[in-house]
Tab-separated table of C-alpha atoms in Angstrom:
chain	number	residue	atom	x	y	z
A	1	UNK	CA	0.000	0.000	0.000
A	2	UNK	CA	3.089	2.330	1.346
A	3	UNK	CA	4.552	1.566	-2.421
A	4	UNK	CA	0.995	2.615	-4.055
A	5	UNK	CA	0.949	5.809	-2.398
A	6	UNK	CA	4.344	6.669	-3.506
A	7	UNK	CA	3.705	6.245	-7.299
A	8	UNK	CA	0.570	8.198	-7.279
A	9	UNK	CA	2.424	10.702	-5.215
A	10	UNK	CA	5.132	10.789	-8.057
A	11	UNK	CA	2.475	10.822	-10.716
A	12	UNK	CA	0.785	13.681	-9.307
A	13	UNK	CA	3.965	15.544	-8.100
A	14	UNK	CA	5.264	14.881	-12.224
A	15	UNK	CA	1.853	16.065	-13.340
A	16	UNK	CA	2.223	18.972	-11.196
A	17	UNK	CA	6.302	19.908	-12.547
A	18	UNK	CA	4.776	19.687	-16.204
A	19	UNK	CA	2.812	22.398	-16.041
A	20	UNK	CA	3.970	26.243	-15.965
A	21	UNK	CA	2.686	28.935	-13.207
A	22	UNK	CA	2.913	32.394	-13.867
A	23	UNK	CA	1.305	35.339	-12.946
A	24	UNK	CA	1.280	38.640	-15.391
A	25	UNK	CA	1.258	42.052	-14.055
A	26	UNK	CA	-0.447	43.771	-16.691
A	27	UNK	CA	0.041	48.022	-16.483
A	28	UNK	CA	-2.383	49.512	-18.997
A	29	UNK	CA	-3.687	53.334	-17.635
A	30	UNK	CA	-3.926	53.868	-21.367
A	31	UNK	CA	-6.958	51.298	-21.773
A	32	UNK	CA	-8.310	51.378	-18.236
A	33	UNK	CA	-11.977	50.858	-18.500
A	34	UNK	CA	-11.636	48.577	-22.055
A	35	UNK	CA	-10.504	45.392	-22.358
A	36	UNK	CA	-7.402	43.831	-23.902
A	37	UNK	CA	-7.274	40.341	-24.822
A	38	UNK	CA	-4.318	38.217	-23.827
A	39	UNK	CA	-4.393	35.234	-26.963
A	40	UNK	CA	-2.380	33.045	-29.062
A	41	UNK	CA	-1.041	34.720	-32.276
A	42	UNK	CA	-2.509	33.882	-35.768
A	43	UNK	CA	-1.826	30.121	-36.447
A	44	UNK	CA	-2.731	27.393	-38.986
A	45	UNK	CA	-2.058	23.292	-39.636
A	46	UNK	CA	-4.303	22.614	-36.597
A	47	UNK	CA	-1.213	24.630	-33.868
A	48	UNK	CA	-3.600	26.261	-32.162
A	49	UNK	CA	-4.659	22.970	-30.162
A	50	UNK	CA	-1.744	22.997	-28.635
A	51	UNK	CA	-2.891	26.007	-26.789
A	52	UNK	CA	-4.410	25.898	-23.538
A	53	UNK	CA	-4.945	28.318	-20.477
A	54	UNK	CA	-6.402	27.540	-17.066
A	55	UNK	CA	-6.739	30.920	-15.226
A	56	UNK	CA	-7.275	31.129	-11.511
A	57	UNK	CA	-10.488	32.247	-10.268
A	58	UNK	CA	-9.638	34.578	-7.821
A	59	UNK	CA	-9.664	37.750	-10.153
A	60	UNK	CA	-13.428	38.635	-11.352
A	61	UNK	CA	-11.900	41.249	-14.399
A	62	UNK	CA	-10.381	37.895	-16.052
A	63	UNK	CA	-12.385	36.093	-17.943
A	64	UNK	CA	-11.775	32.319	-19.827
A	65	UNK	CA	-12.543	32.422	-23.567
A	66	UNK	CA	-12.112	30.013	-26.889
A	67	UNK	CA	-12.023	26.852	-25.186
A	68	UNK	CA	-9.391	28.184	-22.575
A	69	UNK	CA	-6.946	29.452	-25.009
A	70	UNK	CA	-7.474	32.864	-24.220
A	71	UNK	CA	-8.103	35.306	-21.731
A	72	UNK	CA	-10.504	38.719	-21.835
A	73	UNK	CA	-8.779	41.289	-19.518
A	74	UNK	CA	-11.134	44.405	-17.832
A	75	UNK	CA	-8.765	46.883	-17.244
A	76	UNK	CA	-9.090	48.512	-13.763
A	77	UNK	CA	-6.853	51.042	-12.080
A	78	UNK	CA	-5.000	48.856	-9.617
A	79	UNK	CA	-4.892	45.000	-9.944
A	80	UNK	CA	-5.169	43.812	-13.360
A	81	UNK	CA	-3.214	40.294	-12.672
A	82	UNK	CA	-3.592	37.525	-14.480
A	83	UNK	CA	-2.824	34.018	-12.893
A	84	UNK	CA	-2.832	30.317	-13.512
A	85	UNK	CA	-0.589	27.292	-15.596
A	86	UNK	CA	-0.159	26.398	-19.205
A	87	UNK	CA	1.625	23.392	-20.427
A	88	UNK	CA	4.771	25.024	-20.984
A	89	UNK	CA	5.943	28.289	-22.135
A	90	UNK	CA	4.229	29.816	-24.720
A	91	UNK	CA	3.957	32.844	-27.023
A	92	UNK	CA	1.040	35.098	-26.905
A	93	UNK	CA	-0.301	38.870	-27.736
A	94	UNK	CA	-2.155	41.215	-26.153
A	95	UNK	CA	-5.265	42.665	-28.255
A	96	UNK	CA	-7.150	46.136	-27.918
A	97	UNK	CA	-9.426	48.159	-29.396
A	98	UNK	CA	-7.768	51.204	-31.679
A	99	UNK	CA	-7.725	54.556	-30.641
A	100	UNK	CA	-10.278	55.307	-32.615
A	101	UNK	CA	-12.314	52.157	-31.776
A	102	UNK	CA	-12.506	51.270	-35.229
A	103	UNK	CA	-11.287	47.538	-35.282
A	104	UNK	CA	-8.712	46.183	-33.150
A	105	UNK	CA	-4.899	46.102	-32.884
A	106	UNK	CA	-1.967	43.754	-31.563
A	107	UNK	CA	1.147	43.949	-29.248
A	108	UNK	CA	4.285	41.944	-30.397
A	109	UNK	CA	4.642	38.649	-29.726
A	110	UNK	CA	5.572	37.998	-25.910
A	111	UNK	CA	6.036	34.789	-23.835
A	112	UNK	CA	4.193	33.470	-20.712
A	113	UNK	CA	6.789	31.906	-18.779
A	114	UNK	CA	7.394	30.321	-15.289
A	115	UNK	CA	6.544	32.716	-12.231
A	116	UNK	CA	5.983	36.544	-12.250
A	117	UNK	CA	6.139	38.936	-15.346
A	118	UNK	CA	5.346	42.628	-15.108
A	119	UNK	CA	4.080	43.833	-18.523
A	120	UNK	CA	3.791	47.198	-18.999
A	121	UNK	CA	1.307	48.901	-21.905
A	122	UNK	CA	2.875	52.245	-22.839
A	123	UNK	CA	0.380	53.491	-24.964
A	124	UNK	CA	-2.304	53.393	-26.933
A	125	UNK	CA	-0.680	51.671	-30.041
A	126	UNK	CA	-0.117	48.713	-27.459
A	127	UNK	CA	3.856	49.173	-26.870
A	128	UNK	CA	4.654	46.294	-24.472
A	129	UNK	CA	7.582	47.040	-22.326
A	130	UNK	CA	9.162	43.805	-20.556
A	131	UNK	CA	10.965	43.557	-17.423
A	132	UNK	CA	15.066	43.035	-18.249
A	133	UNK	CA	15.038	39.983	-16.050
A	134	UNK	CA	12.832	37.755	-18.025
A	135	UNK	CA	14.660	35.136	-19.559
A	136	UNK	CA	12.666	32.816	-22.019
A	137	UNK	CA	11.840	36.428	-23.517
A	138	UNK	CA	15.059	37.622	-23.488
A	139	UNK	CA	15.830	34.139	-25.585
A	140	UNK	CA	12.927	35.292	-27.709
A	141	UNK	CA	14.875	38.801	-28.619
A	142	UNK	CA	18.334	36.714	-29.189
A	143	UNK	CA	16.495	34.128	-31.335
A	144	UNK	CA	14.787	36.425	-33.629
A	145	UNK	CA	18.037	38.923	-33.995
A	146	UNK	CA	19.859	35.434	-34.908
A	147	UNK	CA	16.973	35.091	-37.748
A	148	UNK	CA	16.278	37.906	-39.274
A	149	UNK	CA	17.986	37.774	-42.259
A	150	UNK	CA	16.639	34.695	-42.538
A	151	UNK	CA	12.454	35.483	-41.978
A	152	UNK	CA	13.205	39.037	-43.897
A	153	UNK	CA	13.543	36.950	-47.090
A	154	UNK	CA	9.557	34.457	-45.937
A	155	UNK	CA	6.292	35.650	-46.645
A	156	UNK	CA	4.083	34.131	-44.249
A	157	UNK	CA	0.947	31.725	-45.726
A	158	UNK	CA	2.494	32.499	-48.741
A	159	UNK	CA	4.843	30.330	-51.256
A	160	UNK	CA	7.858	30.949	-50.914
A	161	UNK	CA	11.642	30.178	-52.466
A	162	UNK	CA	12.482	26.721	-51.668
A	163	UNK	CA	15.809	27.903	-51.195
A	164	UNK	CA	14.957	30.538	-48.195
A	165	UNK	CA	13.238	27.774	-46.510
A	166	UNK	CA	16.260	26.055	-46.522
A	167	UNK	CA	18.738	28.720	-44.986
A	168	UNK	CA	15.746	28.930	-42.120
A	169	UNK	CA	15.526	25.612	-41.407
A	170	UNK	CA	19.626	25.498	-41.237
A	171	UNK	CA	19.929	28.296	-39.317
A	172	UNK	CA	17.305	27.768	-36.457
A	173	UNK	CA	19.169	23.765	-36.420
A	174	UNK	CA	22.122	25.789	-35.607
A	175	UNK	CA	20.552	27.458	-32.844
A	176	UNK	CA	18.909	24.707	-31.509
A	177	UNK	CA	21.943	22.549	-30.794
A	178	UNK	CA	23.651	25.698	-29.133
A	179	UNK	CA	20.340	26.153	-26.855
A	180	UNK	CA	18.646	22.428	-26.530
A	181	UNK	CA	16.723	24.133	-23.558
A	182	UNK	CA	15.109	26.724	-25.858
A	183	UNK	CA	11.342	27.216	-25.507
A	184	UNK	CA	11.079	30.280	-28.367
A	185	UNK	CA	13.898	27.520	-30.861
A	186	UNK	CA	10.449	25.310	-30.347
A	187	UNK	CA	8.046	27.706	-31.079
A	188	UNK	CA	10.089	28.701	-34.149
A	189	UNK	CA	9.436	25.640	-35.660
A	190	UNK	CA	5.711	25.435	-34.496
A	191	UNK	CA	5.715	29.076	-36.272
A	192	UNK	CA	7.538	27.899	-39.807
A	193	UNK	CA	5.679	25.184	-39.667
A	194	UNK	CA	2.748	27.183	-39.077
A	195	UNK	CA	3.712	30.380	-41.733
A	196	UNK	CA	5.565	28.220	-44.283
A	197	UNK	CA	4.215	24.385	-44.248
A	198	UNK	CA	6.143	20.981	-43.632
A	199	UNK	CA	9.707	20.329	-43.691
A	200	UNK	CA	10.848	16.915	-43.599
A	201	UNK	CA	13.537	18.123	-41.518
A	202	UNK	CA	11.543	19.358	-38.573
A	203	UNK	CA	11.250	15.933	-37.445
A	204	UNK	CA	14.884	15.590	-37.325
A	205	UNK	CA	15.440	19.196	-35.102
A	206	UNK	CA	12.624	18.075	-32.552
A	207	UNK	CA	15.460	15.503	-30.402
A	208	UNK	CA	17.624	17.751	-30.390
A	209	UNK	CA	16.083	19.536	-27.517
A	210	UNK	CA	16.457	19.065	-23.937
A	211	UNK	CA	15.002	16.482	-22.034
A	212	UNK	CA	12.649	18.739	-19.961
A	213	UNK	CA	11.018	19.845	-23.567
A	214	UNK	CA	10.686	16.708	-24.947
A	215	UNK	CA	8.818	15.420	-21.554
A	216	UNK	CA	6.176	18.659	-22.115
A	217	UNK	CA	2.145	18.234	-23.798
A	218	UNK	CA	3.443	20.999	-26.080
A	219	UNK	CA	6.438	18.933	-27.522
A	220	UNK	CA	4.241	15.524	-27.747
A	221	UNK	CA	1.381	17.308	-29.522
A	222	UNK	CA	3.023	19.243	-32.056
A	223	UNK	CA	5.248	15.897	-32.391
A	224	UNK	CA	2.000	13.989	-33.079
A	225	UNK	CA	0.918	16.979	-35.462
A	226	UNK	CA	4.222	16.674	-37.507
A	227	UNK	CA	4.143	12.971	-37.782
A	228	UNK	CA	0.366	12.721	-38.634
A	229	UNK	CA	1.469	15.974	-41.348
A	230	UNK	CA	4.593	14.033	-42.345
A	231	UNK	CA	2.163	10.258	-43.362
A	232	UNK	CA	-0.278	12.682	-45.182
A	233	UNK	CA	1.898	14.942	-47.246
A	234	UNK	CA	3.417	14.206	-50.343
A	235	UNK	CA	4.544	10.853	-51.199
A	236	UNK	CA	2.014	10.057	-48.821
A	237	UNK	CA	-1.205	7.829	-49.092
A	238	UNK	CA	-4.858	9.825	-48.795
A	239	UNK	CA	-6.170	8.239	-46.103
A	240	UNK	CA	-10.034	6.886	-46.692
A	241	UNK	CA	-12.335	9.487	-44.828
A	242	UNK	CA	-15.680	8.575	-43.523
A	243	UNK	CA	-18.046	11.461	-43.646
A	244	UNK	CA	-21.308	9.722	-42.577
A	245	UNK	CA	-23.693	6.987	-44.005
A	246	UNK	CA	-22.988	6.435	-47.694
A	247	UNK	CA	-20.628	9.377	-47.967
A	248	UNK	CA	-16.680	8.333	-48.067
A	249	UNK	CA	-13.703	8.857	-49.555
A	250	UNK	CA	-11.881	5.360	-50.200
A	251	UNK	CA	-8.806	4.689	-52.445
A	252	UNK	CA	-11.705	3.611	-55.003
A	253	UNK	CA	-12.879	7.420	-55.358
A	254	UNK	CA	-9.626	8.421	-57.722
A	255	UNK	CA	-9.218	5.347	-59.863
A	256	UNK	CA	-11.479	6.249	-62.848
A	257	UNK	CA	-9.445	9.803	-63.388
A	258	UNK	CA	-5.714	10.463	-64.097
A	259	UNK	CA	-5.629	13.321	-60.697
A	260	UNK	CA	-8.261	14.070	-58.276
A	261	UNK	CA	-7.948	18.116	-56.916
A	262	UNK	CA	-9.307	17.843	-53.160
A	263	UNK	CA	-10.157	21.319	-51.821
A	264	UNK	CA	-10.784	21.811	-48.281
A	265	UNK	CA	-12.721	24.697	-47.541
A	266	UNK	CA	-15.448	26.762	-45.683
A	267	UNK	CA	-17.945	29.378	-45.602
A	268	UNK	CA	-16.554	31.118	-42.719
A	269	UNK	CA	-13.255	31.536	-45.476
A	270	UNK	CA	-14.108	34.591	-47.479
A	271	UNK	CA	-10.787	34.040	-49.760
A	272	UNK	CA	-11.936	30.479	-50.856
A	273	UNK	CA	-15.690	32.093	-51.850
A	274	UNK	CA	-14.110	35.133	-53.720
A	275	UNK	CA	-11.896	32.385	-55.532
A	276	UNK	CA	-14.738	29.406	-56.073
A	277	UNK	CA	-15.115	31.107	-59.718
A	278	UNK	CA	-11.762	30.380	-61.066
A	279	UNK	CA	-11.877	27.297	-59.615
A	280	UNK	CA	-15.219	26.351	-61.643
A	281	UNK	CA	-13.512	27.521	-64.780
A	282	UNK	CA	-10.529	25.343	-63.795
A	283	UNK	CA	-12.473	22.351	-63.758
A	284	UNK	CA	-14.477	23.042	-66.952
A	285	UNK	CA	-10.947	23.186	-68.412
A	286	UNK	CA	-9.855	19.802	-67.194
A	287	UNK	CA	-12.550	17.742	-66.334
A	288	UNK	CA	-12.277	16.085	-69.726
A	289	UNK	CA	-9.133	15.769	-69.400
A	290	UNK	CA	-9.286	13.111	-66.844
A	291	UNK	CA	-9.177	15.467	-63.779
A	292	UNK	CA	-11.508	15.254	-60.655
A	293	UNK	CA	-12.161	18.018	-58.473
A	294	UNK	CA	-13.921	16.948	-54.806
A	295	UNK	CA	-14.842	19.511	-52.149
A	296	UNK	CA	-15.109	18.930	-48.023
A	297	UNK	CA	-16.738	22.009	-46.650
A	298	UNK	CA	-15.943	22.370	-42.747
A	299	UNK	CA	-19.333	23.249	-41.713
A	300	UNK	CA	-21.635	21.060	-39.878
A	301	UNK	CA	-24.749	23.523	-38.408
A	302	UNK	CA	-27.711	23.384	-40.501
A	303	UNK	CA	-27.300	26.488	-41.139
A	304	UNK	CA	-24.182	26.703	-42.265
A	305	UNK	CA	-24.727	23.665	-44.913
A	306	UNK	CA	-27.481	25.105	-46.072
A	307	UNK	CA	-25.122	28.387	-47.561
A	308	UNK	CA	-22.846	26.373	-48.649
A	309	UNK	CA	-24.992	24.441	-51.026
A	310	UNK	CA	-26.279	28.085	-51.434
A	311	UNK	CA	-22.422	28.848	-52.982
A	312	UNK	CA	-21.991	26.112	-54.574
A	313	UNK	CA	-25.624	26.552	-56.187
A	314	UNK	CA	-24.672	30.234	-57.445
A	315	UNK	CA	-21.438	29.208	-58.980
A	316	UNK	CA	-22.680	26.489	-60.606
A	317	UNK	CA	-20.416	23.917	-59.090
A	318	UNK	CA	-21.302	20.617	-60.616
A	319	UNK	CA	-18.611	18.041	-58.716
A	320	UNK	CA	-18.767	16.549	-55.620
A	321	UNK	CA	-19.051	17.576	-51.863
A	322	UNK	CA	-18.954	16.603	-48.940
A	323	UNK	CA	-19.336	18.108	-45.144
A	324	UNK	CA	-16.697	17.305	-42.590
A	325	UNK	CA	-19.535	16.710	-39.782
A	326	UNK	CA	-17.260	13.957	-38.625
A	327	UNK	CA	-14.078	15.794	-38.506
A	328	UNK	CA	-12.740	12.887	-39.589
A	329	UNK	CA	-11.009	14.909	-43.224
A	330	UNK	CA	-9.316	17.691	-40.316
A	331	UNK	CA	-7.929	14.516	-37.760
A	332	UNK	CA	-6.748	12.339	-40.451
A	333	UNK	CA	-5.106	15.293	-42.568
A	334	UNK	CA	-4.470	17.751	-40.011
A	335	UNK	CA	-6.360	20.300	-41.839
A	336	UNK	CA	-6.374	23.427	-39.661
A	337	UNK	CA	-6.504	26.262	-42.441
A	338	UNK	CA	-8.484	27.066	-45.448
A	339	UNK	CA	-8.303	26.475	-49.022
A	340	UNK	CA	-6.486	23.334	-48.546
A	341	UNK	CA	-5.869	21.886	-51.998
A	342	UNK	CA	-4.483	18.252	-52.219
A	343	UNK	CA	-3.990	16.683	-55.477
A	344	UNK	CA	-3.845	12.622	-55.510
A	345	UNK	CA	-3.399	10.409	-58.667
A	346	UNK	CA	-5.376	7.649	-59.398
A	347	UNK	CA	-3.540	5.270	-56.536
A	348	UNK	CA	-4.686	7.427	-53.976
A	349	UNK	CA	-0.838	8.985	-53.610
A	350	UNK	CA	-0.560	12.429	-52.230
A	351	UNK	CA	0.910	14.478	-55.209
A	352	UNK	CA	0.572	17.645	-53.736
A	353	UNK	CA	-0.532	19.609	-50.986
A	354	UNK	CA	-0.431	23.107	-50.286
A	355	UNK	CA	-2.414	25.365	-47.644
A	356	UNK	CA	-3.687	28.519	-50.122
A	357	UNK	CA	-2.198	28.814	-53.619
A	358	UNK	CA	-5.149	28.540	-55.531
A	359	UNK	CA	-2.771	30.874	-58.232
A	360	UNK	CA	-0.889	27.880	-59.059
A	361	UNK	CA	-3.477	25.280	-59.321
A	362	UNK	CA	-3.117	24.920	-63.302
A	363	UNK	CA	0.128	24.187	-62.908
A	364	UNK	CA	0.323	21.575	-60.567
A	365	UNK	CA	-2.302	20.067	-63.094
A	366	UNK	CA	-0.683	20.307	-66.093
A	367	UNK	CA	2.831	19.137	-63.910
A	368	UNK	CA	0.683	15.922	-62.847
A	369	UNK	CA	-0.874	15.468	-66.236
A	370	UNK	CA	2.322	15.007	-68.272
């Protein structure tokens, strides 16, 4: 019994070390009476599930929101602290309405880390002003000098030169095995992998981290995220997808056509709407050709089905559709972003995949075609 109680004490006690406490100071006079928002920064490929932030209860001005990955700050004059544990350290951003109160701005990108940070909020244009003794952001600061030549040359959700990738990916491998205790050299790859897609190498810089990452929920998920990403990207086999009685996606679906396009969209993605004509015209230019085109719409309200079909009706979209009620097309592919376009020959075999790019759709056709 005396050895039973000392495992679960360890278990707990290990639970317990794997989490990170902090508390935030937050200084904002500029904003007192409004609230800021403390949340992740924009993300993609599924990254934001990572995220997650259990606030104490003790402060009544700080509220929970999206599924605990955020916090809504009311600004008062005197205590505006903001308490509890993540998984490990993380980077965030404040948010606040304009000056003007005519949409909403951000702060840089900041780090929640282990124990007490005092942030201060300078001004109106949401200046954040860090205490010199914090040192995961200080890292932060050192990482991204070490980069910048590097990220000046990346346009983020945008294609970019093979080539830059490259010199990224080398460089941040460089800092990584001078700094295997590194939280921001993690998030850095989270980020590129986020901004810029997969890289077969990312797999290969994740050991090279310390053994106190490697034991955090933030390492093992985005782990599982790469490896899931890595099975389903090119070279890769389209998994079969079951969306509901008689509706599936099985190897069988691409056999009668030389390339299947797959896009992944929805009508909460204005970009993929303002597109859907070029993408009818696309078809009507292949689909004697021996090109399919599918579509999985990630809606699953009534409601939203309903304007989808709406869309689809307008544009005169004539292929086939499907609703990702299941979720089973975003687990199995790790589709966190819209358009998603995947093009598979008739084996099944992931020819391409690319998160937006809609612009170079044709060729990736006629490449595939040949």
């Amino acid at each position: 019994m005396k050895r039973i109680s000392q495992i679960l004490l360890f278990l707990v006690s290990s639970s317990a070390f794997s989490q990170t406490q902090f508390t935030i100071e937050l200084k904002a006079p500029a904003f007192e009476k409004d609230s800021l928002l403390l949340a992740p920064p924009a993300t993609s490929r599924n990254i934001i599930s990572i995220y997650s932030l259990n606030l104490n209860a003790d402060n009544k001005s700080v509220k929970s929101i999206g599924n605990s990955k955020g916090a809504l700050v009311k600004i008062q004059p005197q205590d505006n602290t903001i308490g509890g544990t993540v998984p490990c350290p993380m980077p965030m951003i404040m948010m606040g309405p304009k000056e003007d109160k005519k949409g909403f701005q951000q702060s840089k990108m900041f780090f929640i880390e282990n124990g007490n940070l005092e942030i201060q909020i300078a001004d109106k244009n949401l200046t954040l002003m860090l205490p010199p003794d914090a040192v995961i952001n200080n890292d932060y600061k050192k990482l991204k000098e070490y980069l910048q030549q590097a990220d000046e040359k990346l346009r983020p959700f945008e294609q970019n030169n093979p080539a830059d990738l490259e010199n990224k990916e080398k460089r941040l491998k460089a800092y990584i095995k001078k700094n295997p205790e590194s939280y921001p050299a993690f998030w850095e790859i989270i980020d590129a992998f986020s901004k810029y897609g997969f890289h077969k190498n990312y797999l290969t810089d994740l050991p090279l981290f310390s053994k106190k990452i490697k034991n955090s929920s933030c390492f093992k998920d985005f782990e599982k995220i790469l490896i899931l990403e890595n099975s389903t990207n090119v070279g890769g086999n389209f998994p079969d997808i079951d969306f509901g009685p008689e509706s599936k996606i099985t190897k069988t679906t691409f056999s009668d056509y030389k390339i299947t396009l797959i896009d992944y969209w929805s009508t909460s993605c204005k970009p993929c709407i303002k597109e859907l004509p070029e993408l009818v015209k696309l078809y009507e230019k292949y689909k004697d050709k021996g090109v399919n085109f599918i579509s999985v719409a990630d809606d699953k309200t009534q409601q939203r089905m309903d304007l989808a079909n709406k869309i689809f009706k307008e544009n005169k979209v004539t292929w086939k559709s499907y609703f990702d009620t299941t979720k089973e097309f975003t687990r199995k592919l790790n589709a966190g972003g819209y358009p998603l376009f995947i093009v598979v020959d008739r084996n099944g075999k992931i020819l391409s995949k690319e998160l937006g790019g809609q612009e170079t759709l044709e060729a990736v056709i006629e490449k595939h075609l040949k």
